Amino acid sequence: MNFDRIFSENSRNLQASEIRELLKLLDRPSIISFAGGLPNPDAFPIEELKPVIEHVMKEHAYDALQYGPTEGHNKLRDAIAKGMKSLFNCDQEMDNIIITGGSQQGLTLLAHIIIDPGDTVITGNPTYLGAIQVFNAFRANIEAVAQDEGGINHHSLRERLQDLNRRGKYPKLIYLIPTFENPTGITLSEERRKAIYDIICEYDLLLVEDDPYGLLRYDGEALNPIKSMDNEDRVIYLGSFSKILAPGFRIAWLAGPAPIIRKACILKQSQDLCASTFGQYCVFEAMRSDMLFPHIEIIKQMYRSKRDIMLKALDNYMPDGVKWSRPLGGMFIWVTLPLFMDSVELLPKAIENNVAYVAGKSFFPGGGGANTLRLNFSYATDGQIDRGIRLLAEVVQKELDLKGKGLKGEYISAF
Amino acid sequence: MNFDRIFSENSRNLQASEIRELLKLLDRPSIISFAGGLPNPDAFPIEELKPVIEHVMKEHAYDALQYGPTEGHNKLRDAIAKGMKSLFNCDQEMDNIIITGGSQQGLTLLAHIIIDPGDTVITGNPTYLGAIQVFNAFRANIEAVAQDEGGINHHSLRERLQDLNRRGKYPKLIYLIPTFENPTGITLSEERRKAIYDIICEYDLLLVEDDPYGLLRYDGEALNPIKSMDNEDRVIYLGSFSKILAPGFRIAWLAGPAPIIRKACILKQSQDLCASTFGQYCVFEAMRSDMLFPHIEIIKQMYRSKRDIMLKALDNYMPDGVKWSRPLGGMFIWVTLPLFMDSVELLPKAIENNVAYVAGKSFFPGGGGANTLRLNFSYATDGQIDRGIRLLAEVVQKELDLKGKGLKGEYISAF
């Protein structure tokens, strides 16, 4: 059978994620990998979850094993709405919330109900790879706005929108991870949040605010999501239990304007009928039994310490001319190599030296970033982090010795 | 904010399922509902699942709570491949299988990678509502081929394909539920299976064979799926654990040609990263611990008895001129009222009389079926089934008395 005739236009854009393909190659036990984006399994509350799951099977098995409402179980939606109010000062009713199979499914639902082929969406440059994949799967035109040390720059954003409008293009949405961004670890300041919200109102845009890491803050004062400023009801907030409880239940939520929720819910009927009911019950009982928030403190301690170990190792081992972010939370550190270096070319040498990362290039839908790379600090053991950064620094030093001669002083990148 | 500008062309076709909207109205405890398509919660192996889930948490919690491979965990894929060989005589390798969040997600993945707006897909008339919804969400042109008491007729199918080809239309796929079809309960004979497989080869089509009920056979000899004849590798088989274990885990699978699996897997990365890992572990351990197949026998006993109670009640109470299917398995009985009756109009009267069904019309993408309705026999208690059919028969009798006078002899529908 000739499958060329069979595949849709949408499917022709689909490309395997380089990251996920890479991860498959990293099974060699000698390799220390900072390439994934996985929570640490030691951060799963296994002992605390056992009585939670027992309770679900004892008291709610009939419902937890059955199909459930497409929008999700009301008690979980209600608990999330209350949590968004008390933690984030976001006024959400249960009816504004739909439970999804991970935030990734939330993104797919949004893309399907919003994006026609050729429609323009705005992201940061760089941005989350999974969002790029979704937008590509619906053949969006991605306009990626430059970031600086403070994240997406609101002046650059406004200029890009003005330019697009001049060319007759009116984007429908902007996608951002304002807090502890994947891949950079950067958090938008309160001032930038306000400035960006003003811009999306002025240009009549939706904002998709993806916030999987917001509760994993290790230093400084918490900032409320942009959703908390949303008096025009144009922000769609994506929250997730994957990083604060466990990804294996595949339970996340989408909170947004009623017309979006209605469409997303009808679409979700045809996509999977409902998110895992069993997972919803486990997550709800974890919230109800008051184990979730104390457990988040434990995760924060663990990841704060891992971040500090990685930062210290970078300080100790990395040669001059290499820069990195000092994230206040989340799971990633962003490294900028000297401009003449290419992290894609460097990767086989790193793997040869038993350490892996993700080359930054994949995160730049607007191009660039060849000299950047992403390090995950949540997954590796403390000892692996120190050793892995030392191995990586050796590779970078060798590359510097090889290619950097005579470039002293010129090779420090601006961002 | 004006959302009209925001929504995609795809989303404009989305309509809430009449069935799911209806189900929300049926919370009144006095109503006996045959409208849903739910497994009976008494058919969930709650006691048997408790040790299975305990084992998962004791031995596999690190993996079961983590993200997993997009294509699904290998041990589950391998167990399914072996099961398809031993139960259905289908030669499948693990690599031909992707684990999905319900078969509904399998359908969505297929539609996304195959259907461009306006592409033609073929279904039976009637067919599964959830498939109609998916095809609509991707703006397919549905060509629904008439069914008779034996299911989709292969002569009608060939004629339709000839006609479409004459008009320059070359469908990409045909969607069928060959065994204990939802909504009709009909099973295609071995001869029709062969004839249909020959036709899809001749016309270079894919066949999507949806088989959620195949293992729930109450009478007669098992027939192998059409997939077992597939020496040209053009059948995509959708299997599910929802009806034989529990829908709450949302675990199903798609088995098909390698090029389809590859594309579906890349798309699934962007859709939800992976199906519930926890659900996959529970399902695998249910298979490994040998509780699944003995449990299917228990479900079959329960549903066989419920089917028989419903058939007997129909025999006892229904007035002359009403016909119904006598399904050999599955969850549904299909009722054909006299031609002059409209089951949509009748429904409020039925609900008034405390009994509910799904009007057949929704299942007919090609139009027609106004005098048909679907009864589910898996969910209600035995007592409710007898009483509910009596209540329904009263309503039908009243309608006959009201509208059927002078029509004696003319009102028996051919199908």
Short mmCIF file of N, CA and C in Angstrom, two decimals, chain A residues 1 3 5-11 14-17 20 38-39 41-42 44 46 49-50 53 57 61-62 64-68 70 101 104-105 108 112-116 133-134 137-138 170-172 204-206 233-234 242-243 246-250 257 259-260 263 266-267 269-278 379, chain B residues 1 3 5-12 14-17 20 38-39 41-42 44 46 49-50 53 57 61-62 64-68 70 101 104-105 108 112-116 133-134 137-138 170-172 204-206 233-234 242-243 246-250 257 259-260 263 266-267 269-278 379:
data_model
loop_
_atom_site.label_atom_id
_atom_site.label_comp_id
_atom_site.label_asym_id
_atom_site.label_seq_id
_atom_site.Cartn_x
_atom_site.Cartn_y
_atom_site.Cartn_z
N MET A 1 0.85 -1.20 0.00
CA MET A 1 0.00 0.00 0.00
C MET A 1 0.88 1.25 0.00
N PHE A 3 1.43 4.76 1.15
CA PHE A 3 0.90 5.61 2.20
C PHE A 3 1.03 7.11 1.88
N ARG A 5 -0.22 8.78 -0.46
CA ARG A 5 -1.53 9.31 -0.81
C ARG A 5 -2.40 9.52 0.44
N ILE A 6 -2.12 8.72 1.47
CA ILE A 6 -3.00 8.63 2.62
C ILE A 6 -2.83 9.79 3.59
N PHE A 7 -1.59 10.27 3.77
CA PHE A 7 -1.35 11.20 4.87
C PHE A 7 -1.89 12.60 4.58
N SER A 8 -2.36 13.25 5.64
CA SER A 8 -2.94 14.59 5.53
C SER A 8 -1.85 15.64 5.43
N GLU A 9 -2.24 16.82 4.98
CA GLU A 9 -1.31 17.96 4.96
C GLU A 9 -0.76 18.22 6.36
N ASN A 10 -1.65 18.21 7.35
CA ASN A 10 -1.21 18.42 8.74
C ASN A 10 -0.08 17.47 9.11
N SER A 11 -0.18 16.24 8.66
CA SER A 11 0.77 15.24 9.14
C SER A 11 2.12 15.39 8.47
N LEU A 14 4.81 16.91 10.62
CA LEU A 14 5.18 16.27 11.88
C LEU A 14 6.60 15.76 11.82
N GLN A 15 7.37 16.15 12.81
CA GLN A 15 8.72 15.62 12.90
C GLN A 15 8.96 15.10 14.30
N ALA A 16 9.67 13.99 14.38
CA ALA A 16 9.97 13.43 15.69
C ALA A 16 10.77 14.47 16.48
N SER A 17 10.43 14.62 17.76
CA SER A 17 11.17 15.51 18.62
C SER A 17 12.60 15.01 18.73
N ARG A 20 13.25 13.68 22.21
CA ARG A 20 12.77 12.35 22.57
C ARG A 20 13.54 11.28 21.82
N LEU A 38 12.50 15.36 33.13
CA LEU A 38 11.68 14.53 34.01
C LEU A 38 11.80 14.98 35.47
N PRO A 39 10.70 14.85 36.22
CA PRO A 39 10.80 14.99 37.67
C PRO A 39 11.67 13.86 38.21
N PRO A 41 12.24 10.71 40.32
CA PRO A 41 11.32 9.74 40.92
C PRO A 41 11.39 9.72 42.44
N ASP A 42 12.53 10.13 43.02
CA ASP A 42 12.59 10.22 44.48
C ASP A 42 11.70 11.34 45.00
N PHE A 44 8.62 11.54 44.02
CA PHE A 44 7.24 11.03 44.02
C PHE A 44 6.87 10.61 45.44
N ILE A 46 5.58 8.29 47.14
CA ILE A 46 5.07 6.92 46.99
C ILE A 46 4.37 6.44 48.27
N LEU A 49 1.16 8.24 48.81
CA LEU A 49 0.12 7.93 47.82
C LEU A 49 -0.54 6.57 48.08
N LYS A 50 0.17 5.67 48.74
CA LYS A 50 -0.42 4.34 48.96
C LYS A 50 -1.77 4.42 49.68
N ILE A 53 -4.44 5.99 47.34
CA ILE A 53 -4.97 5.09 46.31
C ILE A 53 -5.85 4.00 46.95
N MET A 57 -9.78 3.17 46.03
CA MET A 57 -10.31 1.85 45.71
C MET A 57 -11.37 1.39 46.72
N ALA A 61 -14.34 3.30 44.13
CA ALA A 61 -13.92 2.46 42.99
C ALA A 61 -14.95 2.48 41.86
N TYR A 62 -16.24 2.42 42.20
CA TYR A 62 -17.26 2.40 41.15
C TYR A 62 -17.12 3.60 40.22
N ALA A 64 -14.37 5.76 40.16
CA ALA A 64 -12.99 6.00 39.69
C ALA A 64 -12.62 5.08 38.53
N LEU A 65 -13.31 3.94 38.41
CA LEU A 65 -13.01 3.01 37.31
C LEU A 65 -13.94 3.22 36.11
N GLN A 66 -14.94 4.07 36.26
CA GLN A 66 -15.94 4.31 35.22
C GLN A 66 -15.52 5.47 34.32
N TYR A 67 -16.20 5.64 33.18
CA TYR A 67 -16.08 6.88 32.43
C TYR A 67 -16.52 8.05 33.32
N GLY A 68 -16.03 9.24 33.03
CA GLY A 68 -16.46 10.41 33.77
C GLY A 68 -16.85 11.54 32.83
N THR A 70 -16.72 14.72 30.51
CA THR A 70 -15.63 15.17 29.64
C THR A 70 -14.86 16.33 30.27
N GLY A 101 -5.55 15.62 29.86
CA GLY A 101 -4.54 14.57 29.97
C GLY A 101 -3.16 15.17 29.82
N GLN A 104 -0.06 19.17 27.91
CA GLN A 104 0.18 18.98 26.49
C GLN A 104 -1.15 18.78 25.76
N GLN A 105 -2.08 18.06 26.38
CA GLN A 105 -3.39 17.92 25.74
C GLN A 105 -4.15 19.24 25.74
N THR A 108 -3.03 21.02 22.73
CA THR A 108 -3.60 20.45 21.51
C THR A 108 -5.05 20.89 21.32
N HIS A 112 -6.32 23.12 18.16
CA HIS A 112 -7.37 22.60 17.26
C HIS A 112 -8.54 23.59 17.13
N ILE A 113 -8.95 24.17 18.25
CA ILE A 113 -10.13 25.05 18.17
C ILE A 113 -9.77 26.46 17.72
N ILE A 114 -8.47 26.81 17.70
CA ILE A 114 -8.09 28.19 17.37
C ILE A 114 -7.35 28.31 16.04
N ILE A 115 -6.48 27.37 15.73
CA ILE A 115 -5.53 27.59 14.63
C ILE A 115 -6.00 26.99 13.31
N ASP A 116 -6.12 27.85 12.30
CA ASP A 116 -6.24 27.39 10.92
C ASP A 116 -4.85 27.41 10.30
N GLN A 133 5.86 21.90 18.67
CA GLN A 133 5.35 20.70 17.99
C GLN A 133 3.84 20.78 17.75
N VAL A 134 3.10 21.24 18.77
CA VAL A 134 1.64 21.35 18.61
C VAL A 134 1.32 22.37 17.52
N ALA A 137 1.87 20.95 14.24
CA ALA A 137 0.91 19.90 13.87
C ALA A 137 -0.37 20.52 13.31
N PHE A 138 -0.63 21.80 13.62
CA PHE A 138 -1.79 22.49 13.05
C PHE A 138 -1.37 23.55 12.04
N TYR A 170 -2.91 39.41 11.74
CA TYR A 170 -3.46 39.63 13.07
C TYR A 170 -3.39 38.33 13.86
N PRO A 171 -2.33 38.18 14.66
CA PRO A 171 -2.17 36.92 15.41
C PRO A 171 -3.37 36.67 16.31
N LYS A 172 -3.61 35.40 16.57
CA LYS A 172 -4.73 35.05 17.45
C LYS A 172 -4.27 34.86 18.89
N ASP A 204 -5.81 42.82 21.10
CA ASP A 204 -6.92 41.86 21.06
C ASP A 204 -6.44 40.42 20.86
N LEU A 205 -5.49 40.01 21.70
CA LEU A 205 -4.94 38.66 21.61
C LEU A 205 -5.39 37.81 22.79
N LEU A 206 -5.38 36.50 22.57
CA LEU A 206 -5.44 35.57 23.69
C LEU A 206 -4.02 35.34 24.19
N ASP A 233 -10.71 38.78 30.59
CA ASP A 233 -11.00 37.37 30.31
C ASP A 233 -10.41 36.90 28.98
N ARG A 234 -9.09 37.12 28.85
CA ARG A 234 -8.43 36.72 27.61
C ARG A 234 -7.15 35.91 27.88
N SER A 242 1.76 17.27 37.10
CA SER A 242 2.88 16.39 36.72
C SER A 242 4.15 16.69 37.50
N LYS A 243 4.43 17.96 37.78
CA LYS A 243 5.69 18.31 38.44
C LYS A 243 5.55 18.44 39.95
N ALA A 246 2.80 13.76 40.36
CA ALA A 246 3.39 12.70 39.54
C ALA A 246 2.81 12.79 38.13
N PRO A 247 3.67 12.66 37.12
CA PRO A 247 3.17 12.74 35.73
C PRO A 247 2.39 11.51 35.30
N GLY A 248 2.59 10.38 36.00
CA GLY A 248 2.01 9.11 35.55
C GLY A 248 0.50 9.08 35.54
N PHE A 249 -0.15 9.99 36.32
CA PHE A 249 -1.62 10.04 36.28
C PHE A 249 -2.12 10.81 35.06
N ARG A 250 -1.22 11.61 34.44
CA ARG A 250 -1.58 12.47 33.29
C ARG A 250 -2.80 13.35 33.61
N PRO A 257 -11.61 31.50 29.52
CA PRO A 257 -12.90 32.11 29.21
C PRO A 257 -13.94 31.04 28.83
N PRO A 259 -16.28 30.75 26.50
CA PRO A 259 -16.43 30.24 25.12
C PRO A 259 -15.32 29.27 24.74
N ILE A 260 -14.12 29.49 25.27
CA ILE A 260 -13.00 28.57 25.00
C ILE A 260 -13.25 27.23 25.69
N LYS A 263 -15.94 25.15 23.79
CA LYS A 263 -15.42 24.52 22.56
C LYS A 263 -14.43 23.40 22.89
N ILE A 266 -16.28 20.28 24.00
CA ILE A 266 -16.91 19.54 22.91
C ILE A 266 -15.85 18.79 22.11
N LEU A 267 -14.73 19.46 21.84
CA LEU A 267 -13.67 18.79 21.10
C LEU A 267 -13.12 17.61 21.89
N GLN A 269 -14.58 15.68 23.90
CA GLN A 269 -15.48 14.51 23.74
C GLN A 269 -15.01 13.63 22.60
N SER A 270 -14.65 14.26 21.50
CA SER A 270 -14.24 13.47 20.33
C SER A 270 -12.78 13.03 20.44
N GLN A 271 -12.01 13.65 21.33
CA GLN A 271 -10.58 13.30 21.43
C GLN A 271 -10.33 12.11 22.34
N ASP A 272 -10.96 12.08 23.50
CA ASP A 272 -10.71 10.93 24.40
C ASP A 272 -11.85 10.71 25.39
N LEU A 273 -13.00 11.33 25.17
CA LEU A 273 -14.18 11.22 26.04
C LEU A 273 -13.94 11.87 27.41
N CYS A 274 -12.85 11.51 28.08
CA CYS A 274 -12.51 12.14 29.37
C CYS A 274 -11.08 11.77 29.74
N ALA A 275 -10.49 12.58 30.64
CA ALA A 275 -9.17 12.25 31.18
C ALA A 275 -9.32 11.05 32.12
N SER A 276 -8.22 10.37 32.40
CA SER A 276 -8.26 9.20 33.27
C SER A 276 -9.04 9.50 34.56
N THR A 277 -10.16 8.82 34.71
CA THR A 277 -10.99 9.03 35.90
C THR A 277 -10.23 8.59 37.13
N PHE A 278 -9.54 7.47 37.02
CA PHE A 278 -8.78 6.97 38.16
C PHE A 278 -7.73 7.99 38.58
N TYR A 379 16.57 15.67 37.63
CA TYR A 379 16.53 14.21 37.51
C TYR A 379 17.78 13.50 38.05
N MET B 1 -13.92 40.46 24.86
CA MET B 1 -13.19 39.90 23.72
C MET B 1 -14.15 39.19 22.77
N PHE B 3 -14.81 36.38 20.44
CA PHE B 3 -14.21 35.07 20.17
C PHE B 3 -14.49 34.57 18.76
N ARG B 5 -13.68 35.80 15.98
CA ARG B 5 -12.46 35.91 15.20
C ARG B 5 -11.45 34.81 15.53
N ILE B 6 -11.56 34.32 16.78
CA ILE B 6 -10.52 33.45 17.33
C ILE B 6 -10.65 32.00 16.85
N PHE B 7 -11.89 31.54 16.69
CA PHE B 7 -12.06 30.09 16.48
C PHE B 7 -11.67 29.66 15.07
N SER B 8 -11.12 28.44 15.00
CA SER B 8 -10.65 27.88 13.72
C SER B 8 -11.83 27.35 12.91
N GLU B 9 -11.57 27.15 11.63
CA GLU B 9 -12.58 26.52 10.77
C GLU B 9 -12.96 25.14 11.31
N ASN B 10 -11.94 24.38 11.73
CA ASN B 10 -12.22 23.06 12.30
C ASN B 10 -13.22 23.13 13.43
N SER B 11 -13.09 24.16 14.26
CA SER B 11 -13.91 24.22 15.47
C SER B 11 -15.35 24.61 15.17
N ARG B 12 -15.58 25.20 14.00
CA ARG B 12 -16.95 25.64 13.71
C ARG B 12 -17.88 24.45 13.49
N LEU B 14 -17.81 21.77 15.30
CA LEU B 14 -17.98 21.00 16.53
C LEU B 14 -19.36 21.22 17.12
N GLN B 15 -20.01 20.13 17.39
CA GLN B 15 -21.31 20.22 18.05
C GLN B 15 -21.33 19.27 19.23
N ALA B 16 -21.92 19.74 20.30
CA ALA B 16 -22.01 18.89 21.47
C ALA B 16 -22.78 17.63 21.11
N SER B 17 -22.32 16.49 21.59
CA SER B 17 -23.01 15.24 21.34
C SER B 17 -24.38 15.30 22.01
N ARG B 20 -24.46 12.96 25.01
CA ARG B 20 -23.85 13.38 26.26
C ARG B 20 -24.64 14.51 26.90
N LEU B 38 -22.43 2.81 28.98
CA LEU B 38 -21.46 2.54 30.04
C LEU B 38 -21.44 1.06 30.41
N PRO B 39 -20.24 0.56 30.76
CA PRO B 39 -20.17 -0.76 31.38
C PRO B 39 -20.88 -0.70 32.73
N PRO B 41 -20.93 -0.91 36.56
CA PRO B 41 -19.87 -0.84 37.58
C PRO B 41 -19.74 -2.14 38.38
N ASP B 42 -20.83 -2.92 38.46
CA ASP B 42 -20.71 -4.22 39.13
C ASP B 42 -19.84 -5.18 38.32
N PHE B 44 -16.93 -4.22 37.27
CA PHE B 44 -15.53 -3.87 37.52
C PHE B 44 -14.95 -4.83 38.56
N ILE B 46 -13.29 -4.98 41.21
CA ILE B 46 -12.70 -4.12 42.25
C ILE B 46 -11.82 -4.90 43.20
N LEU B 49 -8.71 -6.05 41.55
CA LEU B 49 -7.77 -4.98 41.17
C LEU B 49 -6.98 -4.45 42.36
N LYS B 50 -7.55 -4.59 43.57
CA LYS B 50 -6.83 -4.05 44.74
C LYS B 50 -5.41 -4.61 44.86
N ILE B 53 -3.17 -3.23 42.00
CA ILE B 53 -2.72 -1.84 42.18
C ILE B 53 -1.68 -1.77 43.30
N MET B 57 2.15 -0.27 43.05
CA MET B 57 2.72 0.74 43.95
C MET B 57 3.92 0.19 44.72
N ALA B 61 6.39 1.62 41.41
CA ALA B 61 5.90 2.99 41.58
C ALA B 61 6.78 4.02 40.88
N TYR B 62 8.09 3.84 40.94
CA TYR B 62 8.96 4.83 40.29
C TYR B 62 8.62 4.99 38.81
N ALA B 64 5.74 3.72 37.28
CA ALA B 64 4.30 3.89 37.03
C ALA B 64 3.86 5.34 37.27
N LEU B 65 4.60 6.08 38.09
CA LEU B 65 4.23 7.46 38.37
C LEU B 65 4.98 8.45 37.47
N GLN B 66 5.93 7.97 36.69
CA GLN B 66 6.77 8.81 35.83
C GLN B 66 6.14 8.95 34.44
N TYR B 67 6.66 9.87 33.64
CA TYR B 67 6.36 9.85 32.21
C TYR B 67 6.83 8.53 31.61
N GLY B 68 6.23 8.13 30.50
CA GLY B 68 6.66 6.90 29.83
C GLY B 68 6.84 7.16 28.35
N THR B 70 6.17 7.49 24.48
CA THR B 70 4.95 7.92 23.79
C THR B 70 4.19 6.74 23.22
N GLY B 101 -5.03 6.77 24.81
CA GLY B 101 -5.93 7.14 25.89
C GLY B 101 -7.37 6.87 25.48
N GLN B 104 -10.97 6.21 21.49
CA GLN B 104 -11.36 7.50 20.97
C GLN B 104 -10.12 8.31 20.58
N GLN B 105 -9.07 8.24 21.39
CA GLN B 105 -7.85 8.95 21.02
C GLN B 105 -7.19 8.32 19.80
N THR B 108 -8.82 9.88 16.91
CA THR B 108 -8.37 11.25 16.70
C THR B 108 -6.99 11.29 16.05
N HIS B 112 -6.30 12.93 12.40
CA HIS B 112 -5.35 14.05 12.25
C HIS B 112 -4.28 13.73 11.20
N ILE B 113 -3.79 12.50 11.20
CA ILE B 113 -2.70 12.21 10.26
C ILE B 113 -3.21 11.84 8.87
N ILE B 114 -4.51 11.58 8.74
CA ILE B 114 -5.02 11.12 7.44
C ILE B 114 -5.93 12.14 6.75
N ILE B 115 -6.76 12.83 7.52
CA ILE B 115 -7.84 13.58 6.89
C ILE B 115 -7.51 15.05 6.67
N ASP B 116 -7.59 15.48 5.43
CA ASP B 116 -7.62 16.90 5.09
C ASP B 116 -9.08 17.31 4.94
N GLN B 133 -18.18 12.26 15.25
CA GLN B 133 -17.67 13.49 15.85
C GLN B 133 -16.21 13.76 15.47
N VAL B 134 -15.39 12.71 15.51
CA VAL B 134 -13.98 12.90 15.14
C VAL B 134 -13.87 13.32 13.68
N ALA B 137 -14.75 16.83 13.31
CA ALA B 137 -13.76 17.75 13.88
C ALA B 137 -12.61 18.00 12.91
N PHE B 138 -12.42 17.08 11.94
CA PHE B 138 -11.39 17.29 10.93
C PHE B 138 -12.02 17.57 9.56
N TYR B 170 -11.68 9.77 -4.32
CA TYR B 170 -11.00 8.55 -3.90
C TYR B 170 -10.86 8.53 -2.39
N PRO B 171 -11.79 7.87 -1.73
CA PRO B 171 -11.76 7.86 -0.25
C PRO B 171 -10.45 7.31 0.25
N LYS B 172 -10.07 7.74 1.46
CA LYS B 172 -8.84 7.27 2.07
C LYS B 172 -9.09 6.11 3.01
N ASP B 204 -7.87 0.22 -2.87
CA ASP B 204 -6.69 0.83 -2.21
C ASP B 204 -7.10 1.70 -1.02
N LEU B 205 -7.90 1.13 -0.14
CA LEU B 205 -8.36 1.86 1.04
C LEU B 205 -7.70 1.33 2.30
N LEU B 206 -7.64 2.20 3.32
CA LEU B 206 -7.37 1.73 4.67
C LEU B 206 -8.69 1.32 5.30
N ASP B 233 -1.52 -5.44 4.73
CA ASP B 233 -1.17 -4.46 5.76
C ASP B 233 -1.89 -3.13 5.56
N ARG B 234 -3.22 -3.21 5.48
CA ARG B 234 -4.00 -2.00 5.28
C ARG B 234 -5.16 -1.89 6.29
N SER B 242 -11.46 -0.78 28.00
CA SER B 242 -12.55 -0.09 28.70
C SER B 242 -13.72 -1.00 29.01
N LYS B 243 -14.05 -1.91 28.09
CA LYS B 243 -15.23 -2.74 28.28
C LYS B 243 -14.90 -4.09 28.91
N ALA B 246 -11.79 -1.82 32.78
CA ALA B 246 -12.41 -0.61 33.34
C ALA B 246 -12.03 0.58 32.48
N PRO B 247 -13.00 1.45 32.18
CA PRO B 247 -12.69 2.62 31.34
C PRO B 247 -11.88 3.69 32.07
N GLY B 248 -11.90 3.67 33.43
CA GLY B 248 -11.29 4.75 34.20
C GLY B 248 -9.79 4.88 34.03
N PHE B 249 -9.13 3.80 33.58
CA PHE B 249 -7.68 3.90 33.31
C PHE B 249 -7.41 4.58 31.97
N ARG B 250 -8.42 4.64 31.11
CA ARG B 250 -8.26 5.19 29.75
C ARG B 250 -7.10 4.53 29.01
N PRO B 257 -0.24 -0.69 10.31
CA PRO B 257 0.96 -0.66 9.47
C PRO B 257 2.01 0.29 10.05
N PRO B 259 4.05 2.59 8.83
CA PRO B 259 4.05 4.04 8.53
C PRO B 259 2.98 4.80 9.32
N ILE B 260 1.85 4.15 9.57
CA ILE B 260 0.77 4.76 10.35
C ILE B 260 1.20 4.89 11.81
N LYS B 263 3.78 7.78 12.29
CA LYS B 263 3.16 9.12 12.26
C LYS B 263 2.31 9.34 13.50
N ILE B 266 4.50 10.14 16.51
CA ILE B 266 5.04 11.50 16.51
C ILE B 266 3.94 12.49 16.88
N LEU B 267 2.75 12.29 16.31
CA LEU B 267 1.65 13.20 16.64
C LEU B 267 1.30 13.09 18.12
N GLN B 269 3.15 12.47 20.60
CA GLN B 269 4.10 13.27 21.40
C GLN B 269 3.54 14.67 21.64
N SER B 270 3.01 15.26 20.58
CA SER B 270 2.51 16.64 20.71
C SER B 270 1.12 16.67 21.32
N GLN B 271 0.43 15.53 21.37
CA GLN B 271 -0.94 15.52 21.88
C GLN B 271 -1.00 15.34 23.39
N ASP B 272 -0.23 14.41 23.93
CA ASP B 272 -0.27 14.24 25.39
C ASP B 272 1.00 13.57 25.94
N LEU B 273 2.06 13.54 25.15
CA LEU B 273 3.34 12.92 25.53
C LEU B 273 3.23 11.41 25.68
N CYS B 274 2.26 10.95 26.50
CA CYS B 274 2.05 9.51 26.64
C CYS B 274 0.70 9.27 27.32
N ALA B 275 0.18 8.04 27.16
CA ALA B 275 -1.04 7.65 27.89
C ALA B 275 -0.67 7.48 29.37
N SER B 276 -1.67 7.53 30.23
CA SER B 276 -1.43 7.39 31.67
C SER B 276 -0.53 6.19 31.96
N THR B 277 0.66 6.49 32.48
CA THR B 277 1.61 5.43 32.78
C THR B 277 1.06 4.53 33.87
N PHE B 278 0.45 5.17 34.88
CA PHE B 278 -0.12 4.40 35.98
C PHE B 278 -1.19 3.44 35.46
N TYR B 379 -25.92 -1.49 31.53
CA TYR B 379 -25.79 -0.63 32.71
C TYR B 379 -26.91 -0.81 33.76
#
